[in-house]
Amino acid sequence: MFDQKKFVVSHAPFLHDESRISERSYNIMLAALPAVLFGLVHYGIPALGVVSLSISSSIIWEFLMNYVTKRPKSIGDGNAALIGLLFAMLLPATSPWWLVLTGTFVSVVIGKQIFGGIGGNPFNPALIGIAILMVSWKNFFDFDDALLNYDLGFIMVYPLAALKHFGVSAVDSFTISDLLLGRQIGAIGTTFGIGIIAGGIYLIIRGFIRWEISLSFLAGVLITALIFDLYDSTRYAGPFFHLLTGYTLIGAFFLATEDSSSPVNFIPMFIYGAGGGIMTVLIRNIGAHVDGVVFAVILMNIANPLLDKIRPKAIGKGF
Amino acid sequence: MLKRSFIRLTKPRFKNELLPDTQTEPQKISTPKKVTLLLDNSFDQKEVFLLKEGDKVKTGRKLFLSKDSDTYVISTITGTVTSISPYTGDFGDTYTAISIVAGEEEEIDDEFEKYCKEPNLDVAKKFLACVPGNPPINLFSDPDKRINTIVICGVDSDLLITTRQYAVKSDIEAIKSGIHFLKKITGIDNIIMAAHRNQIQECGDTDIEIKEVNSDYPSTHPHLIMKDILGQSVPEGRSCEDVGVCFFSAEAIAAIGNAFNNGKIPVTKNLTLIKKDGSKMMVSTRIGTPISEIFDAFEVTLNEKDRIIAGGPMTGSAVFSEDYPIQPDTDAIIVQDKDSVKKVLDNPCINCGECIRICPAKVPINMLIRFLQAGQYGTAAEQYDLFSCIECGLCSFVCISRIPIFQYIRLAKYELRSD
Ligand code: SF4
Ligand code: SF4
């Protein structure tokens, strides 16, 4: 008996499609890269500092939490780095270091780890971080103020703020191609429309995000904005303006699609996405905030568990 | 094998293997030196068995341990019984293993021949329950199951296997007479055959209805054949047999046909052997042959930490010893090199939704798995459709977190059922 070979005994199925969490995280980061690089080119060293600090501090917070909660090290799955990257993309390039550290702490520790880590978070962690900062240190999110010292050769006003404070006439000068090509100011990774859209399409084609959510989110924004525009085009900006400014695109492709805080069933994905899009425009047009994406997505995150109860009947049910 | 595709816009599809037109005769293995037969009866030390070590048996001899028990096995070689011992299978199922060492000359036992002139259910029950393909003969006399429909599966139930398709291709005459006998002994006229499109011509002149099954895994699963082809649904947690439909593999029907035609109980089983490099071959061997003999015959070398699987890649079971015997329903043996054995992890579910897209039973796996990992089987069954799962294994296959979901599901069902 002693010379008997030992075989691996495990349970079916004996094949796996070889997907893994890290592959997903790194591909999402890759898809975000065009938009991030564009931001770095525009805003230079300060932006690089924010991005680097954000990613590294997220990883460190995650590592510390793994240590404190005595759980297996999870930084290898790339999710903390992804949260850090997305968080940095939402910040102005001039954010001070303590703001970044606080934000990533909130994102990783409060947004994710206290719920038990990856898969347990009811909200998008990066958005929780941003939301807390926006409420606590509002001034840092005044992009006109934050980017005062930059002159990049195009209109140096934050489109959504101009819209809010001065009305439609103030944003007439933004053309769609300007917005698409990133000739607008804003957070580090949110201004380069084409880049974000390309990244989003890549993720959809490769199946790393759920297309139902992205498309319905965009449709929600477009249709709601269109209705407002038709109702009174002197007060409300057109649908494409809303689509290409602020956090809309990054929201549709990178934020609303976060796995754990969004639905997986077919119909709920559409309601969730469309709801987020509609809320975004409502907040922008009749709410108090300049941009609505952050709170719209968080609101839909809250609705997610309820929405995801709408699901097809399993086979053999209903006898 | 079967990687996630680069582009994944729609849900991934896995095709059942179709038997190639060029399929050649199975490679025969010479009569094994020893066979082990598993009798579905737990081993009781104190019992005095009718069968004893040292008894001489002929091929086709019915072996049983006591007069009161209905369970038996059929000796597949001529030789001497060398051991009778307990054997534990998956989930603690207990069997009695009877080992027979081959003698000099093969002789065929003639008891069945006396009865086979007048085929009836009783004879079939007494002699043909362990022919290749494991026909569920006993169901017809089970008062709890009112079987009214028989489905003959010319299609294979798992990926990569072509054993049943080969039976259709090579033995259609035997299948026809099997159907004839089955109708006669059960009195059931409602017999249909499930076949892939490319097989329909081959089964053309059987006088039963032929239904096409598509080749996307798991369409060949009995529950899905019920749903898609018979338009009947099986309540969760129940079997197809509970609602009156039973499934015979094409190989089993052919074996029944051959048995009554020739007066001999078939003892040779065809199976698909899938080697480490993924190459496949059809092998024909006696039931009870230890897999090591098959490996020797076809030069499969095994190393530490390789994996041997009896059955298909999605639903089979890994065996821990090279002595594991071929069973009447072992349609495939798969050998995996240690490098291609993928580790499962016990990560949490990240809610990626891949399993939801692919589950044919529409089980909310992303929620279910949270309760299973927490050991809350009751809630899992009540609220998250545990018993709707038809056990196809696809969810584990695609899970990004590599959670052994399927294993959790089987364990939970087992625990709840044994309470
Ligand atoms: S094994 Fe998984 S995919 Fe298959 S039916 Fe069950 S829950 Fe669904
Ligand atoms: S595939 Fe795995 S990780 Fe993804 S939702 Fe299903 S159980 Fe969760």
mmCIF file of C-alpha atoms and ligand atoms in Angstrom, chain B residues 355 358-363 365 368 388-396 405-406 409, ligand 1:
data_model
loop_
_atom_site.group_PDB
_atom_site.id
_atom_site.type_symbol
_atom_site.label_atom_id
_atom_site.label_comp_id
_atom_site.label_asym_id
_atom_site.label_seq_id
_atom_site.Cartn_x
_atom_site.Cartn_y
_atom_site.Cartn_z
ATOM 1 C CA CYS B 355 -23.461 32.037 -12.779
ATOM 2 C CA ILE B 358 -25.517 30.480 -17.310
ATOM 3 C CA CYS B 359 -27.693 28.528 -14.883
ATOM 4 C CA PRO B 360 -30.256 26.547 -16.870
ATOM 5 C CA ALA B 361 -32.483 26.230 -13.819
ATOM 6 C CA LYS B 362 -32.514 29.964 -13.034
ATOM 7 C CA VAL B 363 -31.286 29.462 -9.507
ATOM 8 C CA ILE B 365 -26.785 31.348 -7.152
ATOM 9 C CA LEU B 368 -27.724 31.002 -2.591
ATOM 10 C CA SER B 388 -34.409 23.636 -8.242
ATOM 11 C CA CYS B 389 -30.774 23.014 -9.141
ATOM 12 C CA ILE B 390 -30.515 20.220 -11.651
ATOM 13 C CA GLU B 391 -26.827 19.604 -10.955
ATOM 14 C CA CYS B 392 -25.190 20.517 -14.215
ATOM 15 C CA GLY B 393 -22.077 22.037 -12.660
ATOM 16 C CA LEU B 394 -21.940 25.081 -14.932
ATOM 17 C CA CYS B 395 -21.992 27.589 -12.094
ATOM 18 C CA SER B 396 -18.751 26.270 -10.607
ATOM 19 C CA ILE B 405 -20.537 26.105 -5.719
ATOM 20 C CA PHE B 406 -21.689 22.791 -7.118
ATOM 21 C CA ILE B 409 -25.091 22.592 -3.436
HETATM 22 S S1 SF4 C 1 -25.344 23.190 -10.945
HETATM 23 FE FE1 SF4 C 1 -25.330 25.425 -10.829
HETATM 24 S S2 SF4 C 1 -25.720 26.111 -12.915
HETATM 25 FE FE2 SF4 C 1 -26.329 23.956 -12.819
HETATM 26 S S3 SF4 C 1 -28.522 23.980 -12.305
HETATM 27 FE FE3 SF4 C 1 -27.415 23.838 -10.388
HETATM 28 S S4 SF4 C 1 -27.209 25.945 -9.709
HETATM 29 FE FE4 SF4 C 1 -27.719 26.026 -11.882
#
